[in-house]
Amino acid sequence: MTPTSFQRIGIYLKPGHEDAAEAVSQLLGFLESRGHTLALDEEAVRQTGRDDLRVTGGELPDRVDLAVVLGGDGTMLAAVRQIGPRPVPVVGVNFGSLGFLTEISRERMLPALGGILDGRCRIEERMKLRVEVRREGRVQEHFQALNDAVINYGALARIIEVEVSVDERFLTLYRSDGLVVSTPTGSTAYALSAGGPILVPTSRNLLLAPICPHTLTHRPLVLENTSTISIRLRSHGHVMLTVDGQTGVSLAEQDEVRVSQADHPARLVFPEAPGFFAVLRQKLKWGER
């Protein structure tokens, strides 16, 4: 799919963003003036009153060629999860705070989107994770993640024990506050706070990062994207698996969490400039005193 084929455009809006109505209405007018067919999620309809553009439930990804997300990185992650395996490209406008995925500022929304719709953009394929929870050998739950999967205690500040294997080969027993398995896109999220490296987001790797490990020589590990990581829980208590910081499930002792590359990547759209390194300098304030 090329930018010139972005005729049908869907709008996702961050829930509860009460001051967004004017900006969303401006965006709708801009897109309608260009002749695009529009579809809105429930929050965008609520803010604008455009019930004629409502698309209910999970039908929106099947009705659009491009998804425009107005919010922060969390809204982007939720939209990518709803789109699932469909090859719908997603572009983010930052109505939130940090915004590694939502590269376009609110003030630059209309000219930046106009440039993208005119073909001045880059489309990046970002690998996702497939995350399975297995109990007694059977898959109980499965998820997809653009950023990461995190295992830790849900409420108490306690160490957990997990036995980790890579491609059926034993790696180590981690005693730590938790464990992060991340994509390159997620390397600037929780994994970064856990001491992990920043990976170029279009690279193809898995990142395994313990959170505050009890063994100080346990360091983050970069693995090939073809690897399958098996994490078996050796602790009891209220241990949680959290996917992209938004979906969670309780784990029982001896549960296995299996993480691998998902079959279908996410397709993210960005303006031609500034690019990832410029975003790093800006968001992380590199070089500032």
PDB file of C-alpha atoms in Angstrom:
ATOM      1  CA  MET A   1       0.000   0.000   0.000  1.00  0.00           C
ATOM      2  CA  THR A   2       1.330   3.428  -0.982  1.00  0.00           C
ATOM      3  CA  PRO A   3       0.395   6.876   0.405  1.00  0.00           C
ATOM      4  CA  THR A   4      -1.584   7.636  -2.762  1.00  0.00           C
ATOM      5  CA  SER A   5      -3.954   4.787  -1.878  1.00  0.00           C
ATOM      6  CA  PHE A   6      -4.837   6.279   1.525  1.00  0.00           C
ATOM      7  CA  GLN A   7      -8.396   7.144   0.503  1.00  0.00           C
ATOM      8  CA  ARG A   8     -10.295   5.768   3.510  1.00  0.00           C
ATOM      9  CA  ILE A   9      -8.989   7.175   6.782  1.00  0.00           C
ATOM     10  CA  GLY A  10      -9.882   6.089  10.301  1.00  0.00           C
ATOM     11  CA  ILE A  11      -9.499   8.314  13.363  1.00  0.00           C
ATOM     12  CA  TYR A  12      -8.642   6.973  16.827  1.00  0.00           C
ATOM     13  CA  LEU A  13      -8.781   9.472  19.702  1.00  0.00           C
ATOM     14  CA  LYS A  14      -7.303   9.139  23.185  1.00  0.00           C
ATOM     15  CA  PRO A  15     -10.190   8.579  25.638  1.00  0.00           C
ATOM     16  CA  GLY A  16     -10.909  11.381  28.073  1.00  0.00           C
ATOM     17  CA  HIS A  17      -8.999  14.044  26.151  1.00  0.00           C
ATOM     18  CA  GLU A  18     -11.684  16.678  26.659  1.00  0.00           C
ATOM     19  CA  ASP A  19      -9.862  19.554  24.937  1.00  0.00           C
ATOM     20  CA  ALA A  20      -9.403  17.677  21.661  1.00  0.00           C
ATOM     21  CA  ALA A  21     -12.770  18.410  20.034  1.00  0.00           C
ATOM     22  CA  GLU A  22     -11.645  21.533  18.163  1.00  0.00           C
ATOM     23  CA  ALA A  23      -8.472  19.916  16.829  1.00  0.00           C
ATOM     24  CA  VAL A  24     -10.337  16.790  15.720  1.00  0.00           C
ATOM     25  CA  SER A  25     -13.004  18.870  13.987  1.00  0.00           C
ATOM     26  CA  GLN A  26     -10.271  20.793  12.145  1.00  0.00           C
ATOM     27  CA  LEU A  27      -8.734  17.503  11.060  1.00  0.00           C
ATOM     28  CA  LEU A  28     -12.069  16.177   9.796  1.00  0.00           C
ATOM     29  CA  GLY A  29     -12.675  19.344   7.795  1.00  0.00           C
ATOM     30  CA  PHE A  30      -9.176  19.158   6.324  1.00  0.00           C
ATOM     31  CA  LEU A  31      -9.549  15.525   5.269  1.00  0.00           C
ATOM     32  CA  GLU A  32     -13.070  15.971   3.901  1.00  0.00           C
ATOM     33  CA  SER A  33     -11.885  18.935   1.832  1.00  0.00           C
ATOM     34  CA  ARG A  34      -9.378  16.572   0.204  1.00  0.00           C
ATOM     35  CA  GLY A  35     -12.116  14.078  -0.633  1.00  0.00           C
ATOM     36  CA  HIS A  36     -11.214  11.331   1.833  1.00  0.00           C
ATOM     37  CA  THR A  37     -13.766   8.909   3.249  1.00  0.00           C
ATOM     38  CA  LEU A  38     -13.665   8.989   7.053  1.00  0.00           C
ATOM     39  CA  ALA A  39     -14.472   6.601   9.890  1.00  0.00           C
ATOM     40  CA  LEU A  40     -14.325   7.508  13.592  1.00  0.00           C
ATOM     41  CA  ASP A  41     -13.960   5.468  16.753  1.00  0.00           C
ATOM     42  CA  GLU A  42     -16.389   5.968  19.638  1.00  0.00           C
ATOM     43  CA  GLU A  43     -14.297   8.609  21.426  1.00  0.00           C
ATOM     44  CA  ALA A  44     -13.859  10.739  18.288  1.00  0.00           C
ATOM     45  CA  VAL A  45     -17.615  10.582  17.681  1.00  0.00           C
ATOM     46  CA  ARG A  46     -18.311  11.597  21.278  1.00  0.00           C
ATOM     47  CA  GLN A  47     -16.004  14.608  21.039  1.00  0.00           C
ATOM     48  CA  THR A  48     -17.183  15.850  17.638  1.00  0.00           C
ATOM     49  CA  GLY A  49     -20.812  14.753  17.465  1.00  0.00           C
ATOM     50  CA  ARG A  50     -20.188  13.265  13.995  1.00  0.00           C
ATOM     51  CA  ASP A  51     -22.388  10.216  14.462  1.00  0.00           C
ATOM     52  CA  ASP A  52     -22.604   9.882  10.664  1.00  0.00           C
ATOM     53  CA  LEU A  53     -18.958   8.752  10.678  1.00  0.00           C
ATOM     54  CA  ARG A  54     -19.246   6.234  13.528  1.00  0.00           C
ATOM     55  CA  VAL A  55     -17.814   2.751  13.013  1.00  0.00           C
ATOM     56  CA  THR A  56     -18.581   0.450  15.920  1.00  0.00           C
ATOM     57  CA  GLY A  57     -16.532  -2.185  17.709  1.00  0.00           C
ATOM     58  CA  GLY A  58     -13.562  -3.707  15.967  1.00  0.00           C
ATOM     59  CA  GLU A  59     -14.860  -2.986  12.465  1.00  0.00           C
ATOM     60  CA  LEU A  60     -12.815   0.173  11.917  1.00  0.00           C
ATOM     61  CA  PRO A  61      -9.587  -1.554  10.746  1.00  0.00           C
ATOM     62  CA  ASP A  62     -11.552  -3.366   8.024  1.00  0.00           C
ATOM     63  CA  ARG A  63     -12.984  -0.101   6.700  1.00  0.00           C
ATOM     64  CA  VAL A  64      -9.857   2.049   6.301  1.00  0.00           C
ATOM     65  CA  ASP A  65      -6.588   2.303   4.362  1.00  0.00           C
ATOM     66  CA  LEU A  66      -4.836   4.437   7.001  1.00  0.00           C
ATOM     67  CA  ALA A  67      -5.370   4.866  10.744  1.00  0.00           C
ATOM     68  CA  VAL A  68      -4.633   8.278  12.290  1.00  0.00           C
ATOM     69  CA  VAL A  69      -4.144   8.090  16.058  1.00  0.00           C
ATOM     70  CA  LEU A  70      -4.556  11.238  18.147  1.00  0.00           C
ATOM     71  CA  GLY A  71      -3.056  10.655  21.595  1.00  0.00           C
ATOM     72  CA  GLY A  72       0.124   9.334  23.127  1.00  0.00           C
ATOM     73  CA  ASP A  73       2.087   6.145  22.739  1.00  0.00           C
ATOM     74  CA  GLY A  74      -0.512   4.268  24.794  1.00  0.00           C
ATOM     75  CA  THR A  75      -3.240   5.179  22.312  1.00  0.00           C
ATOM     76  CA  MET A  76      -0.968   4.026  19.487  1.00  0.00           C
ATOM     77  CA  LEU A  77      -0.368   0.688  21.199  1.00  0.00           C
ATOM     78  CA  ALA A  78      -4.110   0.175  21.685  1.00  0.00           C
ATOM     79  CA  ALA A  79      -4.826   1.002  18.028  1.00  0.00           C
ATOM     80  CA  VAL A  80      -2.097  -1.339  16.775  1.00  0.00           C
ATOM     81  CA  ARG A  81      -3.522  -4.102  18.974  1.00  0.00           C
ATOM     82  CA  GLN A  82      -7.013  -3.568  17.532  1.00  0.00           C
ATOM     83  CA  ILE A  83      -5.672  -3.569  13.966  1.00  0.00           C
ATOM     84  CA  GLY A  84      -3.952  -6.893  14.675  1.00  0.00           C
ATOM     85  CA  PRO A  85      -2.635  -8.749  11.614  1.00  0.00           C
ATOM     86  CA  ARG A  86      -4.279  -6.422   9.090  1.00  0.00           C
ATOM     87  CA  PRO A  87      -1.767  -4.462   6.948  1.00  0.00           C
ATOM     88  CA  VAL A  88      -3.299  -1.074   7.826  1.00  0.00           C
ATOM     89  CA  PRO A  89      -0.593   1.600   8.295  1.00  0.00           C
ATOM     90  CA  VAL A  90      -0.826   3.770  11.416  1.00  0.00           C
ATOM     91  CA  VAL A  91       0.315   7.359  11.911  1.00  0.00           C
ATOM     92  CA  GLY A  92       0.375   9.061  15.304  1.00  0.00           C
ATOM     93  CA  VAL A  93      -0.199  12.681  16.314  1.00  0.00           C
ATOM     94  CA  ASN A  94       1.091  13.466  19.804  1.00  0.00           C
ATOM     95  CA  PHE A  95      -1.761  14.569  22.061  1.00  0.00           C
ATOM     96  CA  GLY A  96       0.040  12.953  25.018  1.00  0.00           C
ATOM     97  CA  SER A  97       3.417  13.526  26.664  1.00  0.00           C
ATOM     98  CA  LEU A  98       6.652  11.803  25.564  1.00  0.00           C
ATOM     99  CA  GLY A  99       5.522  10.267  22.285  1.00  0.00           C
ATOM    100  CA  PHE A 100       8.194   8.072  20.665  1.00  0.00           C
ATOM    101  CA  LEU A 101       5.546   6.536  18.376  1.00  0.00           C
ATOM    102  CA  THR A 102       3.512   9.713  17.910  1.00  0.00           C
ATOM    103  CA  GLU A 103       6.194  11.714  16.141  1.00  0.00           C
ATOM    104  CA  ILE A 104       3.933  14.480  14.763  1.00  0.00           C
ATOM    105  CA  SER A 105       3.239  17.351  17.146  1.00  0.00           C
ATOM    106  CA  ARG A 106      -0.292  18.635  17.610  1.00  0.00           C
ATOM    107  CA  GLU A 107       0.713  22.018  16.177  1.00  0.00           C
ATOM    108  CA  ARG A 108       2.092  20.401  12.993  1.00  0.00           C
ATOM    109  CA  MET A 109      -0.829  17.997  12.528  1.00  0.00           C
ATOM    110  CA  LEU A 110      -2.407  19.359   9.340  1.00  0.00           C
ATOM    111  CA  PRO A 111       0.736  20.151   7.294  1.00  0.00           C
ATOM    112  CA  ALA A 112       2.412  16.906   8.383  1.00  0.00           C
ATOM    113  CA  LEU A 113      -0.598  14.760   7.493  1.00  0.00           C
ATOM    114  CA  GLY A 114      -0.997  16.655   4.239  1.00  0.00           C
ATOM    115  CA  GLY A 115       2.588  15.797   3.340  1.00  0.00           C
ATOM    116  CA  ILE A 116       2.027  12.137   4.205  1.00  0.00           C
ATOM    117  CA  LEU A 117      -1.122  11.961   2.083  1.00  0.00           C
ATOM    118  CA  ASP A 118       0.843  13.560  -0.776  1.00  0.00           C
ATOM    119  CA  GLY A 119       3.457  10.812  -0.504  1.00  0.00           C
ATOM    120  CA  ARG A 120       6.160  12.601   1.508  1.00  0.00           C
ATOM    121  CA  CYS A 121       6.599   9.986   4.198  1.00  0.00           C
ATOM    122  CA  ARG A 122       8.293   6.776   5.218  1.00  0.00           C
ATOM    123  CA  ILE A 123       6.482   3.563   6.127  1.00  0.00           C
ATOM    124  CA  GLU A 124       8.330   1.376   8.614  1.00  0.00           C
ATOM    125  CA  GLU A 125       7.589  -2.247   9.403  1.00  0.00           C
ATOM    126  CA  ARG A 126       7.991  -2.819  13.148  1.00  0.00           C
ATOM    127  CA  MET A 127       8.183  -6.347  14.496  1.00  0.00           C
ATOM    128  CA  LYS A 128       5.683  -7.424  17.139  1.00  0.00           C
ATOM    129  CA  LEU A 129       5.769 -10.136  19.776  1.00  0.00           C
ATOM    130  CA  ARG A 130       3.573 -13.186  20.059  1.00  0.00           C
ATOM    131  CA  VAL A 131       3.104 -13.935  23.750  1.00  0.00           C
ATOM    132  CA  GLU A 132       1.593 -17.219  24.954  1.00  0.00           C
ATOM    133  CA  VAL A 133       0.725 -18.332  28.483  1.00  0.00           C
ATOM    134  CA  ARG A 134       0.931 -22.119  28.804  1.00  0.00           C
ATOM    135  CA  ARG A 135      -0.347 -24.160  31.724  1.00  0.00           C
ATOM    136  CA  GLU A 136       0.369 -27.885  31.831  1.00  0.00           C
ATOM    137  CA  GLY A 137       1.442 -27.690  28.194  1.00  0.00           C
ATOM    138  CA  ARG A 138      -1.736 -26.033  26.906  1.00  0.00           C
ATOM    139  CA  VAL A 139      -2.053 -22.457  25.648  1.00  0.00           C
ATOM    140  CA  GLN A 140      -4.334 -20.584  28.062  1.00  0.00           C
ATOM    141  CA  GLU A 141      -3.920 -17.048  26.710  1.00  0.00           C
ATOM    142  CA  HIS A 142      -2.175 -15.422  23.782  1.00  0.00           C
ATOM    143  CA  PHE A 143      -1.428 -11.799  22.974  1.00  0.00           C
ATOM    144  CA  GLN A 144       0.458  -9.613  20.533  1.00  0.00           C
ATOM    145  CA  ALA A 145       2.668  -6.724  21.629  1.00  0.00           C
ATOM    146  CA  LEU A 146       4.349  -3.879  19.790  1.00  0.00           C
ATOM    147  CA  ASN A 147       6.444  -2.816  22.808  1.00  0.00           C
ATOM    148  CA  ASP A 148       6.950  -5.488  25.429  1.00  0.00           C
ATOM    149  CA  ALA A 149       5.828  -8.247  27.743  1.00  0.00           C
ATOM    150  CA  VAL A 150       6.636  -7.812  31.449  1.00  0.00           C
ATOM    151  CA  ILE A 151       6.520 -10.366  34.268  1.00  0.00           C
ATOM    152  CA  ASN A 152       6.578  -9.070  37.856  1.00  0.00           C
ATOM    153  CA  TYR A 153       4.711  -9.076  41.145  1.00  0.00           C
ATOM    154  CA  GLY A 154       1.418  -7.290  40.740  1.00  0.00           C
ATOM    155  CA  ALA A 155       1.259  -5.516  44.096  1.00  0.00           C
ATOM    156  CA  LEU A 156       4.161  -6.396  46.392  1.00  0.00           C
ATOM    157  CA  ALA A 157       7.816  -5.399  46.075  1.00  0.00           C
ATOM    158  CA  ARG A 158       9.146  -8.959  46.092  1.00  0.00           C
ATOM    159  CA  ILE A 159      11.721 -10.870  44.083  1.00  0.00           C
ATOM    160  CA  ILE A 160      10.432 -13.458  41.639  1.00  0.00           C
ATOM    161  CA  GLU A 161      12.249 -16.503  40.292  1.00  0.00           C
ATOM    162  CA  VAL A 162      11.944 -17.434  36.630  1.00  0.00           C
ATOM    163  CA  GLU A 163      13.777 -20.087  34.658  1.00  0.00           C
ATOM    164  CA  VAL A 164      14.566 -18.884  31.130  1.00  0.00           C
ATOM    165  CA  SER A 165      15.423 -20.942  28.057  1.00  0.00           C
ATOM    166  CA  VAL A 166      16.113 -19.771  24.510  1.00  0.00           C
ATOM    167  CA  ASP A 167      15.230 -22.160  21.679  1.00  0.00           C
ATOM    168  CA  GLU A 168      14.846 -25.002  24.220  1.00  0.00           C
ATOM    169  CA  ARG A 169      18.350 -24.366  25.624  1.00  0.00           C
ATOM    170  CA  PHE A 170      18.618 -23.357  29.271  1.00  0.00           C
ATOM    171  CA  LEU A 171      19.854 -19.779  29.737  1.00  0.00           C
ATOM    172  CA  THR A 172      19.659 -18.984  33.461  1.00  0.00           C
ATOM    173  CA  LEU A 173      17.516 -18.675  36.566  1.00  0.00           C
ATOM    174  CA  TYR A 174      16.705 -15.020  37.175  1.00  0.00           C
ATOM    175  CA  ARG A 175      16.037 -13.734  40.684  1.00  0.00           C
ATOM    176  CA  SER A 176      14.861 -10.182  40.140  1.00  0.00           C
ATOM    177  CA  ASP A 177      11.994  -7.761  40.517  1.00  0.00           C
ATOM    178  CA  GLY A 178      10.793  -8.910  37.122  1.00  0.00           C
ATOM    179  CA  LEU A 179      11.673  -9.528  33.512  1.00  0.00           C
ATOM    180  CA  VAL A 180      11.052  -7.539  30.322  1.00  0.00           C
ATOM    181  CA  VAL A 181      10.967  -9.049  26.843  1.00  0.00           C
ATOM    182  CA  SER A 182      10.953  -6.221  24.325  1.00  0.00           C
ATOM    183  CA  THR A 183      10.888  -5.495  20.625  1.00  0.00           C
ATOM    184  CA  PRO A 184      13.282  -2.897  19.185  1.00  0.00           C
ATOM    185  CA  THR A 185      10.352  -0.459  19.248  1.00  0.00           C
ATOM    186  CA  GLY A 186       9.887  -1.161  22.960  1.00  0.00           C
ATOM    187  CA  SER A 187      13.572  -0.686  23.745  1.00  0.00           C
ATOM    188  CA  THR A 188      12.849   2.980  24.577  1.00  0.00           C
ATOM    189  CA  ALA A 189      10.060   1.987  26.999  1.00  0.00           C
ATOM    190  CA  TYR A 190      10.251  -0.184  30.150  1.00  0.00           C
ATOM    191  CA  ALA A 191      13.373  -2.005  28.922  1.00  0.00           C
ATOM    192  CA  LEU A 192      15.274   1.293  28.839  1.00  0.00           C
ATOM    193  CA  SER A 193      14.404   1.947  32.489  1.00  0.00           C
ATOM    194  CA  ALA A 194      15.637  -1.583  33.278  1.00  0.00           C
ATOM    195  CA  GLY A 195      19.065  -0.698  31.864  1.00  0.00           C
ATOM    196  CA  GLY A 196      18.586  -2.138  28.397  1.00  0.00           C
ATOM    197  CA  PRO A 197      20.151  -0.737  25.213  1.00  0.00           C
ATOM    198  CA  ILE A 198      18.308   1.367  22.664  1.00  0.00           C
ATOM    199  CA  LEU A 199      17.787  -0.596  19.449  1.00  0.00           C
ATOM    200  CA  VAL A 200      17.049   0.953  16.070  1.00  0.00           C
ATOM    201  CA  PRO A 201      13.294   0.293  15.865  1.00  0.00           C
ATOM    202  CA  THR A 202      13.352  -1.241  12.382  1.00  0.00           C
ATOM    203  CA  SER A 203      15.936  -3.846  13.428  1.00  0.00           C
ATOM    204  CA  ARG A 204      14.916  -7.455  13.987  1.00  0.00           C
ATOM    205  CA  ASN A 205      15.863  -8.520  17.497  1.00  0.00           C
ATOM    206  CA  LEU A 206      14.400  -9.560  20.825  1.00  0.00           C
ATOM    207  CA  LEU A 207      15.611  -7.835  23.979  1.00  0.00           C
ATOM    208  CA  LEU A 208      15.618  -9.657  27.327  1.00  0.00           C
ATOM    209  CA  ALA A 209      16.127  -7.364  30.330  1.00  0.00           C
ATOM    210  CA  PRO A 210      15.889  -8.320  34.020  1.00  0.00           C
ATOM    211  CA  ILE A 211      14.452  -5.684  36.354  1.00  0.00           C
ATOM    212  CA  CYS A 212      16.798  -5.043  39.312  1.00  0.00           C
ATOM    213  CA  PRO A 213      18.429  -8.500  39.198  1.00  0.00           C
ATOM    214  CA  HIS A 214      19.718  -9.942  42.477  1.00  0.00           C
ATOM    215  CA  THR A 215      22.774 -11.264  40.610  1.00  0.00           C
ATOM    216  CA  LEU A 216      24.579  -8.112  39.489  1.00  0.00           C
ATOM    217  CA  THR A 217      26.260  -9.836  36.530  1.00  0.00           C
ATOM    218  CA  HIS A 218      22.863 -10.508  34.943  1.00  0.00           C
ATOM    219  CA  ARG A 219      22.747  -7.973  32.133  1.00  0.00           C
ATOM    220  CA  PRO A 220      20.251  -7.292  29.319  1.00  0.00           C
ATOM    221  CA  LEU A 221      20.624  -9.657  26.389  1.00  0.00           C
ATOM    222  CA  VAL A 222      19.943  -9.013  22.683  1.00  0.00           C
ATOM    223  CA  LEU A 223      18.718 -12.089  20.803  1.00  0.00           C
ATOM    224  CA  GLU A 224      17.953 -12.929  17.192  1.00  0.00           C
ATOM    225  CA  ASN A 225      14.393 -12.378  16.043  1.00  0.00           C
ATOM    226  CA  THR A 226      14.114 -16.074  15.173  1.00  0.00           C
ATOM    227  CA  SER A 227      14.553 -17.009  18.841  1.00  0.00           C
ATOM    228  CA  THR A 228      11.789 -18.332  21.066  1.00  0.00           C
ATOM    229  CA  ILE A 229      12.094 -17.335  24.725  1.00  0.00           C
ATOM    230  CA  SER A 230      10.570 -19.651  27.321  1.00  0.00           C
ATOM    231  CA  ILE A 231      10.023 -18.218  30.813  1.00  0.00           C
ATOM    232  CA  ARG A 232       8.870 -20.652  33.503  1.00  0.00           C
ATOM    233  CA  LEU A 233       7.645 -19.210  36.785  1.00  0.00           C
ATOM    234  CA  ARG A 234       9.274 -20.659  39.915  1.00  0.00           C
ATOM    235  CA  SER A 235       7.515 -18.314  42.341  1.00  0.00           C
ATOM    236  CA  HIS A 236       4.051 -18.377  43.858  1.00  0.00           C
ATOM    237  CA  GLY A 237       1.901 -15.410  44.729  1.00  0.00           C
ATOM    238  CA  HIS A 238       0.340 -12.605  42.732  1.00  0.00           C
ATOM    239  CA  VAL A 239       2.676 -12.602  39.719  1.00  0.00           C
ATOM    240  CA  MET A 240       1.414 -10.802  36.619  1.00  0.00           C
ATOM    241  CA  LEU A 241       2.128 -10.816  32.910  1.00  0.00           C
ATOM    242  CA  THR A 242       1.503  -7.377  31.409  1.00  0.00           C
ATOM    243  CA  VAL A 243       1.479  -6.814  27.651  1.00  0.00           C
ATOM    244  CA  ASP A 244       2.244  -3.321  26.312  1.00  0.00           C
ATOM    245  CA  GLY A 245       1.355  -1.935  29.741  1.00  0.00           C
ATOM    246  CA  GLN A 246      -2.342  -2.360  28.942  1.00  0.00           C
ATOM    247  CA  THR A 247      -3.386  -6.016  29.113  1.00  0.00           C
ATOM    248  CA  GLY A 248      -2.634  -8.196  32.116  1.00  0.00           C
ATOM    249  CA  VAL A 249      -3.137 -11.769  33.281  1.00  0.00           C
ATOM    250  CA  SER A 250      -2.256 -13.540  36.538  1.00  0.00           C
ATOM    251  CA  LEU A 251       0.312 -16.326  36.447  1.00  0.00           C
ATOM    252  CA  ALA A 252       0.516 -19.461  38.574  1.00  0.00           C
ATOM    253  CA  GLU A 253       3.631 -21.308  39.689  1.00  0.00           C
ATOM    254  CA  GLN A 254       4.994 -23.515  36.871  1.00  0.00           C
ATOM    255  CA  ASP A 255       3.186 -21.478  34.184  1.00  0.00           C
ATOM    256  CA  GLU A 256       5.261 -20.954  31.057  1.00  0.00           C
ATOM    257  CA  VAL A 257       5.314 -17.676  29.125  1.00  0.00           C
ATOM    258  CA  ARG A 258       6.576 -18.216  25.603  1.00  0.00           C
ATOM    259  CA  VAL A 259       7.623 -15.173  23.548  1.00  0.00           C
ATOM    260  CA  SER A 260       8.563 -15.084  19.866  1.00  0.00           C
ATOM    261  CA  GLN A 261       8.285 -12.811  16.868  1.00  0.00           C
ATOM    262  CA  ALA A 262       4.698 -12.377  15.664  1.00  0.00           C
ATOM    263  CA  ASP A 263       3.843 -13.405  12.125  1.00  0.00           C
ATOM    264  CA  HIS A 264       2.701  -9.941  11.037  1.00  0.00           C
ATOM    265  CA  PRO A 265       4.506  -6.644  11.728  1.00  0.00           C
ATOM    266  CA  ALA A 266       2.937  -3.306  12.514  1.00  0.00           C
ATOM    267  CA  ARG A 267       3.223  -0.701   9.763  1.00  0.00           C
ATOM    268  CA  LEU A 268       3.927   2.771  11.132  1.00  0.00           C
ATOM    269  CA  VAL A 269       3.920   5.939   9.038  1.00  0.00           C
ATOM    270  CA  PHE A 270       6.155   8.942   9.744  1.00  0.00           C
ATOM    271  CA  PRO A 271       6.974  12.220   7.982  1.00  0.00           C
ATOM    272  CA  GLU A 272      10.142  12.172   5.871  1.00  0.00           C
ATOM    273  CA  ALA A 273      11.933  14.105   8.620  1.00  0.00           C
ATOM    274  CA  PRO A 274      13.249  14.222  11.304  1.00  0.00           C
ATOM    275  CA  GLY A 275      13.904  10.474  11.722  1.00  0.00           C
ATOM    276  CA  PHE A 276      14.636   8.248  14.720  1.00  0.00           C
ATOM    277  CA  PHE A 277      17.958   9.767  15.811  1.00  0.00           C
ATOM    278  CA  ALA A 278      16.480  13.261  15.851  1.00  0.00           C
ATOM    279  CA  VAL A 279      13.559  11.938  17.904  1.00  0.00           C
ATOM    280  CA  LEU A 280      16.026  10.419  20.390  1.00  0.00           C
ATOM    281  CA  ARG A 281      17.830  13.737  20.770  1.00  0.00           C
ATOM    282  CA  GLN A 282      14.565  15.583  21.240  1.00  0.00           C
ATOM    283  CA  LYS A 283      12.697  13.173  23.520  1.00  0.00           C
ATOM    284  CA  LEU A 284      15.661  12.147  25.690  1.00  0.00           C
ATOM    285  CA  LYS A 285      17.217  15.636  25.591  1.00  0.00           C
ATOM    286  CA  TRP A 286      20.614  14.365  24.489  1.00  0.00           C
ATOM    287  CA  GLY A 287      23.310  17.020  24.324  1.00  0.00           C
ATOM    288  CA  GLU A 288      21.467  19.429  26.617  1.00  0.00           C
ATOM    289  CA  ARG A 289      23.074  20.868  29.738  1.00  0.00           C
TER     290      ARG A 289
END
